PDB file of C-alpha atoms in Angstrom:
ATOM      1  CA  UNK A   1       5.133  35.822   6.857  1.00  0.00           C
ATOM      2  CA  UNK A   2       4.733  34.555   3.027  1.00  0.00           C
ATOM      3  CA  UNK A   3       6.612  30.892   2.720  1.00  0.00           C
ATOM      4  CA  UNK A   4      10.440  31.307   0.999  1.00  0.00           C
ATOM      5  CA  UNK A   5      10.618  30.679  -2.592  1.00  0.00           C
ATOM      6  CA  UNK A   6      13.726  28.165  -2.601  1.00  0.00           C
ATOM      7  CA  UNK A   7      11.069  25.993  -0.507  1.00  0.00           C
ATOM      8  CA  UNK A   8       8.014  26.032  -3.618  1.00  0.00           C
ATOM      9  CA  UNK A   9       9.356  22.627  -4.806  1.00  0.00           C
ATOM     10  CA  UNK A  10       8.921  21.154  -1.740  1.00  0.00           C
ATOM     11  CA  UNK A  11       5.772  22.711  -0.862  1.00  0.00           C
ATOM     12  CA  UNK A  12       4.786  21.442  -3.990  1.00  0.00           C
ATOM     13  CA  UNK A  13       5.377  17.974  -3.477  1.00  0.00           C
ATOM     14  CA  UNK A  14       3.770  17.813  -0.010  1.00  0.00           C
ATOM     15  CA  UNK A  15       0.525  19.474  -1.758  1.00  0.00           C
ATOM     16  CA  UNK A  16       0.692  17.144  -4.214  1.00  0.00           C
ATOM     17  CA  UNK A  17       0.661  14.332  -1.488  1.00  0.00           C
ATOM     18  CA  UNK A  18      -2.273  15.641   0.568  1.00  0.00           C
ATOM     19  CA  UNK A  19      -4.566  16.623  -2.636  1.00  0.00           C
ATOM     20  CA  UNK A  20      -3.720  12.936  -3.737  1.00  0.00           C
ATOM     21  CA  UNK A  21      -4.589  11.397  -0.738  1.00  0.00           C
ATOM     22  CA  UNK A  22      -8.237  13.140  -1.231  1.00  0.00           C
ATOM     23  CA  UNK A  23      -8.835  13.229  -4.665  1.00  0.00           C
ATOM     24  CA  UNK A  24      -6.440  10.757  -6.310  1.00  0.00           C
ATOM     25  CA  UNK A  25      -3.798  11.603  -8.848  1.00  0.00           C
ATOM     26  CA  UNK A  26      -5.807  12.482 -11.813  1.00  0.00           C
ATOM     27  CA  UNK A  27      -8.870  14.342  -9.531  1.00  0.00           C
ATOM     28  CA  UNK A  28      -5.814  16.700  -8.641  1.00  0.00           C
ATOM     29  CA  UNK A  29      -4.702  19.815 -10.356  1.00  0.00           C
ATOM     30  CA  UNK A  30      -1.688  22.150 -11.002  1.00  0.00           C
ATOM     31  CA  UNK A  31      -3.924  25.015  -9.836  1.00  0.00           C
ATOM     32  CA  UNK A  32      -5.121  23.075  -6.963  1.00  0.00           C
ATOM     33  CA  UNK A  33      -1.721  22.283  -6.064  1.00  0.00           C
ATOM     34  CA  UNK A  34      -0.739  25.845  -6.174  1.00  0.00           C
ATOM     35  CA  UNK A  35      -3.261  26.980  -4.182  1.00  0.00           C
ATOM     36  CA  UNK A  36      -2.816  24.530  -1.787  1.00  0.00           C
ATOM     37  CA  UNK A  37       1.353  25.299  -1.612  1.00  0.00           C
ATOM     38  CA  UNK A  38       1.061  28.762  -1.891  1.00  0.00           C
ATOM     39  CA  UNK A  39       3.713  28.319  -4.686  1.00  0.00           C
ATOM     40  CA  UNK A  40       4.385  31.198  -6.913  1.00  0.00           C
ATOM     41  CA  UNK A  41       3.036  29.697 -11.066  1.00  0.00           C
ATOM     42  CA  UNK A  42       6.623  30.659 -12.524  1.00  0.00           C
ATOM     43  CA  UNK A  43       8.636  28.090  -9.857  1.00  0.00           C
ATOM     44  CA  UNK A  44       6.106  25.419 -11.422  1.00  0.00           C
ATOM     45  CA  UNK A  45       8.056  24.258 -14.669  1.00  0.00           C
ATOM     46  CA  UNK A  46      11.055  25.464 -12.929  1.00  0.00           C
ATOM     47  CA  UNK A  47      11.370  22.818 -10.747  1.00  0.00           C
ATOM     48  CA  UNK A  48       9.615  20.336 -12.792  1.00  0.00           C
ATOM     49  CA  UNK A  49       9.776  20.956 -16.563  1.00  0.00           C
ATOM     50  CA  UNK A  50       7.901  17.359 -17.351  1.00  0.00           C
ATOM     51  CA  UNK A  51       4.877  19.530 -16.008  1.00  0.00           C
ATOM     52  CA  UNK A  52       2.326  18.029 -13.865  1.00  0.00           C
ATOM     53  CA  UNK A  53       3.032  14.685 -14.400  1.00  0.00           C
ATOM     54  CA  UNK A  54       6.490  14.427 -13.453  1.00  0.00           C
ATOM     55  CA  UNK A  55       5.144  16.520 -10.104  1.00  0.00           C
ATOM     56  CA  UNK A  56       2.415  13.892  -9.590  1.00  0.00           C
ATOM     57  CA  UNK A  57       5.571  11.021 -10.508  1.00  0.00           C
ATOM     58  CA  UNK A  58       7.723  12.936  -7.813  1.00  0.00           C
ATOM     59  CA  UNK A  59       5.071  13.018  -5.254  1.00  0.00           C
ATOM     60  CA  UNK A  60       4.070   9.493  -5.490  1.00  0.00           C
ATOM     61  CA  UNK A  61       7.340   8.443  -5.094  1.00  0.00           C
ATOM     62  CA  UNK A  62       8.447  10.650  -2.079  1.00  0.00           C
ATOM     63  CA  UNK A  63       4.703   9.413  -0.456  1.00  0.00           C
ATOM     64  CA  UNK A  64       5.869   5.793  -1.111  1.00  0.00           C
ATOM     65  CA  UNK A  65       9.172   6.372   0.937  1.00  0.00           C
ATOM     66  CA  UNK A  66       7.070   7.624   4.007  1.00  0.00           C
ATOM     67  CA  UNK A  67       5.831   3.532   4.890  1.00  0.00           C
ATOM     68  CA  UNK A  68       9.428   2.153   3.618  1.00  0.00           C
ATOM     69  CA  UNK A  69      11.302   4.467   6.303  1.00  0.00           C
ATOM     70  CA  UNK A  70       9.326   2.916   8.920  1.00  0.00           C
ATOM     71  CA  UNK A  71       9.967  -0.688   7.790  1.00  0.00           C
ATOM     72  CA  UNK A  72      13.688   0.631   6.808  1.00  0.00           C
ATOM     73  CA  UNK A  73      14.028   1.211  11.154  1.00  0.00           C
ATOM     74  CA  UNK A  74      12.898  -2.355  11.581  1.00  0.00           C
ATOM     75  CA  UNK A  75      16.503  -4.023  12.790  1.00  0.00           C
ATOM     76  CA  UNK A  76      15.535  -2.246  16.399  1.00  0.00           C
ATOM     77  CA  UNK A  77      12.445  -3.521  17.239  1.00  0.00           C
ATOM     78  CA  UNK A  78      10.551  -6.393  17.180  1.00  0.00           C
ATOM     79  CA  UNK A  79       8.266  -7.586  14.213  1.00  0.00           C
ATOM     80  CA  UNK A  80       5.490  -6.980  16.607  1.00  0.00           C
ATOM     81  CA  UNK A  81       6.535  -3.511  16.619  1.00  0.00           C
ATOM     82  CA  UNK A  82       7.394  -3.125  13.204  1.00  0.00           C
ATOM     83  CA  UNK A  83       4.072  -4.189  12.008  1.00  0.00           C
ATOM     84  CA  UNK A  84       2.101  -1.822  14.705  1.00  0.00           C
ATOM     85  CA  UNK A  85       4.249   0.730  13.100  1.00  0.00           C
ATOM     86  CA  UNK A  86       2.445  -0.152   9.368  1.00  0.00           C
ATOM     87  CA  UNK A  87      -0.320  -0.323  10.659  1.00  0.00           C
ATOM     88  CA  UNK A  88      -0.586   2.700  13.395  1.00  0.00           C
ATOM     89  CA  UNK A  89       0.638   4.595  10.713  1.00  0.00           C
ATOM     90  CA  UNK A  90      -2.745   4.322   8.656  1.00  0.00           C
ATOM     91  CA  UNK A  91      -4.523   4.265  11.619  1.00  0.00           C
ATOM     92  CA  UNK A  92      -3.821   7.905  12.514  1.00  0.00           C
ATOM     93  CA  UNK A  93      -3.905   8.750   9.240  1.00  0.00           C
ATOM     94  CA  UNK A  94      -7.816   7.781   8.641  1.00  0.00           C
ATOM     95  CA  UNK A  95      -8.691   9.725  12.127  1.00  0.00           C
ATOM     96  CA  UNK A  96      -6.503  12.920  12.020  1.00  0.00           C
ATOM     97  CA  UNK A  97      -8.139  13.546   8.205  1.00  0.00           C
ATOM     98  CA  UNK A  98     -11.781  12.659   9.624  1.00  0.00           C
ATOM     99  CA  UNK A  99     -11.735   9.797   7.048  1.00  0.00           C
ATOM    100  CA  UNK A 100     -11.049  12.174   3.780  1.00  0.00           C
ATOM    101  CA  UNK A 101      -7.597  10.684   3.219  1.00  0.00           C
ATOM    102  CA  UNK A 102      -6.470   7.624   2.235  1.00  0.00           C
ATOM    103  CA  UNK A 103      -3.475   5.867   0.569  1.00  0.00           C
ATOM    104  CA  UNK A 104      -1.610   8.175  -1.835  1.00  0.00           C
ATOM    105  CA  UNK A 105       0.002   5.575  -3.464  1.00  0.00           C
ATOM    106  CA  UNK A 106      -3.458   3.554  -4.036  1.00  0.00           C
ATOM    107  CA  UNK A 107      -4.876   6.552  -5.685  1.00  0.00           C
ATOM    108  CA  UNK A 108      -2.108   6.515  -8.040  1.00  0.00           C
ATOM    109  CA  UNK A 109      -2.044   2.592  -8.555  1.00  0.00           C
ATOM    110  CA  UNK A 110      -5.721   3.091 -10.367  1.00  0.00           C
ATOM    111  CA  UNK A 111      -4.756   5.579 -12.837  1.00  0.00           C
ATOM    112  CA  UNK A 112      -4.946   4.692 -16.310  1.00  0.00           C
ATOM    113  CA  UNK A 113      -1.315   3.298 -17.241  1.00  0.00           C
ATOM    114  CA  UNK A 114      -2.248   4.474 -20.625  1.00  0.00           C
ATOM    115  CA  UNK A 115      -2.738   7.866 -19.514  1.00  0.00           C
ATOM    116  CA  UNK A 116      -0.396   8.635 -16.800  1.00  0.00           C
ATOM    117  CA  UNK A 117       2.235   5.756 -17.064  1.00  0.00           C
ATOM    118  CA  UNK A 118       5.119   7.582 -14.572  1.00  0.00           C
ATOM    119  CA  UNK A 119       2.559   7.824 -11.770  1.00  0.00           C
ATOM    120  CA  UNK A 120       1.316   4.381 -12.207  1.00  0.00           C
ATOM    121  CA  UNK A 121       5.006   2.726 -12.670  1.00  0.00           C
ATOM    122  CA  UNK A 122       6.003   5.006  -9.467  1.00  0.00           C
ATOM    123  CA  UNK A 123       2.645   3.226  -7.326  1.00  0.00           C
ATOM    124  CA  UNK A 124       4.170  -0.159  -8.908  1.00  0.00           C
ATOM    125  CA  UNK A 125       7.482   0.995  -7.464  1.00  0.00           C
ATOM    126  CA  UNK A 126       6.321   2.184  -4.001  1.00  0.00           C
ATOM    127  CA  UNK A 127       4.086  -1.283  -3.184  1.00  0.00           C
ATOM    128  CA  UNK A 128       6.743  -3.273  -4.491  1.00  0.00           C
ATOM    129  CA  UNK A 129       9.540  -1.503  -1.803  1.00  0.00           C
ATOM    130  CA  UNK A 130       6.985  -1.868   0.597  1.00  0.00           C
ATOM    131  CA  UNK A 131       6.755  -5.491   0.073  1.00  0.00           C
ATOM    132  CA  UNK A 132      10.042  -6.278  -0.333  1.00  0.00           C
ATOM    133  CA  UNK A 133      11.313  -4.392   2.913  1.00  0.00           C
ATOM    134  CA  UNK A 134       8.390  -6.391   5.239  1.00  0.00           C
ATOM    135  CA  UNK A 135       9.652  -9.543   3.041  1.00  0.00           C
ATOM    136  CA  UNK A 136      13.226  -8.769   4.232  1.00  0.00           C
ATOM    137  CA  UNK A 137      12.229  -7.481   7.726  1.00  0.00           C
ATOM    138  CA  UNK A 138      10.061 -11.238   8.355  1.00  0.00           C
ATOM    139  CA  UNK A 139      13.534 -13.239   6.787  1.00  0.00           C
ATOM    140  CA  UNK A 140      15.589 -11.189   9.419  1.00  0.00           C
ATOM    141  CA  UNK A 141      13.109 -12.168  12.352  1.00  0.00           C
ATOM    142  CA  UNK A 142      13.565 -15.784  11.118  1.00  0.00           C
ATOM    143  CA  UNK A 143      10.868 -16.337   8.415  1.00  0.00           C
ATOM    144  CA  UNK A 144      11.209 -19.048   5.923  1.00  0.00           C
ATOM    145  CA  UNK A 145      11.193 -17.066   2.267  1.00  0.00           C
ATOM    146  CA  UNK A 146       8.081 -18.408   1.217  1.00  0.00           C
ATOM    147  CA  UNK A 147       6.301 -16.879   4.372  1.00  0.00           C
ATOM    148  CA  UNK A 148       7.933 -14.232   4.224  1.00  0.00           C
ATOM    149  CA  UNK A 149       6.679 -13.537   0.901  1.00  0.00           C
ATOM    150  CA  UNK A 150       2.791 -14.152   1.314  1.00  0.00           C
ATOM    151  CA  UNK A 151       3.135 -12.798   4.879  1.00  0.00           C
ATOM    152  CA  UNK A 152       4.262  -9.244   3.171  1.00  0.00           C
ATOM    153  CA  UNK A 153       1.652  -9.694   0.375  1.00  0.00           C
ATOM    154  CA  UNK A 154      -1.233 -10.181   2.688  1.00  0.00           C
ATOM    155  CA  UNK A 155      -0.366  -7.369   4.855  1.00  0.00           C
ATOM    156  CA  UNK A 156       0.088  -4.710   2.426  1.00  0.00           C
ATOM    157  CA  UNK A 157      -3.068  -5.931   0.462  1.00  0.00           C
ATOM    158  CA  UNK A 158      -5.323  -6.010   3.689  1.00  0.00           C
ATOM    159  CA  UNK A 159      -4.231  -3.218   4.992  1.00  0.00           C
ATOM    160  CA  UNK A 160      -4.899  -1.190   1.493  1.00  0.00           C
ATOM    161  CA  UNK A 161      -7.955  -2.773   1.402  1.00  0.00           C
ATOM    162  CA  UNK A 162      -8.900  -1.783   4.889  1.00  0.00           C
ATOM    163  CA  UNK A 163      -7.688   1.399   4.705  1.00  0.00           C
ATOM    164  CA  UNK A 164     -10.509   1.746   1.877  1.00  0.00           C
ATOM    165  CA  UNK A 165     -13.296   0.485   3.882  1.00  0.00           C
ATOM    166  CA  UNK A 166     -12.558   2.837   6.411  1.00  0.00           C
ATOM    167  CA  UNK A 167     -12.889   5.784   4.438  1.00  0.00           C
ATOM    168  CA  UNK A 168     -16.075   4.717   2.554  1.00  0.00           C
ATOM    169  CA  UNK A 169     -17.315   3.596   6.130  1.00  0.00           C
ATOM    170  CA  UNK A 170     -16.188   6.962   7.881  1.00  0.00           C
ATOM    171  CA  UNK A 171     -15.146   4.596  10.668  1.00  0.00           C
ATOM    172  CA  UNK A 172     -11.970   2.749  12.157  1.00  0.00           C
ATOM    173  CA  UNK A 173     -13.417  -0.570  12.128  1.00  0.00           C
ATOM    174  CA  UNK A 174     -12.486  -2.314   9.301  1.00  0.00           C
ATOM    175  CA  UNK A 175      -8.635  -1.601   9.852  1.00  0.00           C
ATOM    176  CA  UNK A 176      -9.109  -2.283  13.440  1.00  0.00           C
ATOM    177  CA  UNK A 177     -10.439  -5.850  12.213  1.00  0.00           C
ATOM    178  CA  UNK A 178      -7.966  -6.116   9.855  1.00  0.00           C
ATOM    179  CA  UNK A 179      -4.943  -5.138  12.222  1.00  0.00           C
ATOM    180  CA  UNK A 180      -6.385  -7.328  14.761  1.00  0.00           C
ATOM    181  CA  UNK A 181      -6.288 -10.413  13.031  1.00  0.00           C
ATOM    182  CA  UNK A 182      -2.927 -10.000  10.798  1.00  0.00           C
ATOM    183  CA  UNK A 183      -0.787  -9.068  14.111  1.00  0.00           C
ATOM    184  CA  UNK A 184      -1.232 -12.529  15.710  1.00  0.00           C
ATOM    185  CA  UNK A 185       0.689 -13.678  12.333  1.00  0.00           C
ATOM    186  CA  UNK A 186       3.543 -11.268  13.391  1.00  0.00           C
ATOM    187  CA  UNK A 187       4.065 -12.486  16.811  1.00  0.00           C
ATOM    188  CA  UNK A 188       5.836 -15.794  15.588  1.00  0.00           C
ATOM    189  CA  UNK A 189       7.022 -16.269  11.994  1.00  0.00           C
ATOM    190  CA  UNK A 190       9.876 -18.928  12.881  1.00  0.00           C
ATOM    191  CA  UNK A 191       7.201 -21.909  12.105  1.00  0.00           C
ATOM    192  CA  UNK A 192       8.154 -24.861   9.544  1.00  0.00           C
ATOM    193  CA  UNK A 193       7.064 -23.218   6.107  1.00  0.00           C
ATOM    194  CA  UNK A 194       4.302 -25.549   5.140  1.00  0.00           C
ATOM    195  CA  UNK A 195       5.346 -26.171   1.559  1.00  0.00           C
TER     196      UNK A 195
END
């Protein structure tokens, strides 16, 4: 059965995502992308008449929503929990993709800004929500705001970082080191705020 086309825009967009996630935004092309959605080459300025950019914009921004709905859930569980979620969620990212995936958004972030400014301003936009949300998660499990704010900032960096190593490494290890020793900083946040 061929796919519907009222559903090439979003078949788009999760192409997009997954060809990003291998070959970064500007290793990625429209013919690639229709290939990979099986999207007919008239729906293409159709749905997004900026071209490939606004595409690449779109998809960036709909990947960067993925982490923020998990930290968006976080009033039910504990930070614990919340942060295994973050975590676990590039965990099984790295192993279902045998290590050929990483961070969309990352791959976007290190675009030329003179080149492709929407997909680098919609990175910006992504690790910034992601940020703020773990900021405003910690404050809500009783974090002063000043831990709360390098507590959010180390996590997303380290976990970036470590989701890097992993690939280049073709092993689990380095976010497995990483998650290891940032989840002990999760467990209690409620500590006097040193400054």
């Amino acid at each position: 059965m061929s796919p519907r086309r009222s559903d090439a825009r979003e078949r788009m967009l999760t192409s997009a995502i997954a060809l990003i996630r291998r070959a970064g935004a500007s290793g990625t092309s429209l013919d690639e992308i229709l290939a990979h959605s099986s999207a007919p080459r008239g729906s293409l300025y159709h749905h997004f008449p900026g071209g490939r950019d606004q595409l690449i914009q779109e998809a960036v921004d709909i990947a960067g929503g993925g982490i923020d709905r998990i930290l968006g859930d976080a009033s039910e569980h504990s930070l614990v929990e919340v942060f295994d979620s973050f975590a676990n969620a590039w965990r099984e990212s790295l192993i279902s993709s045998e290590f050929r995936s990483g961070c969309p958004i990352l791959a976007a972030a290190i675009e030329s800004a003179d080149r492709t400014p929407g997909v680098v301003d919609a990175a910006s936009r992504a690790f910034t929500a992601w940020r703020t949300s773990l900021e405003s998660v910690l404050g809500d499990h009783g974090a002063a705001p000043a831990t709360a704010r390098r507590l959010s900032n180390l996590a997303v960096a380290a976990i970036e970082g470590a989701v890097v190593l992993s690939r280049v490494d073709g092993s689990i290890d380095p976010l497995d080191d990483v998650i290891h020793s940032l989840r002990p900083l999760f467990i209690d946040v409620t500590e006097p705020d040193p400054r």
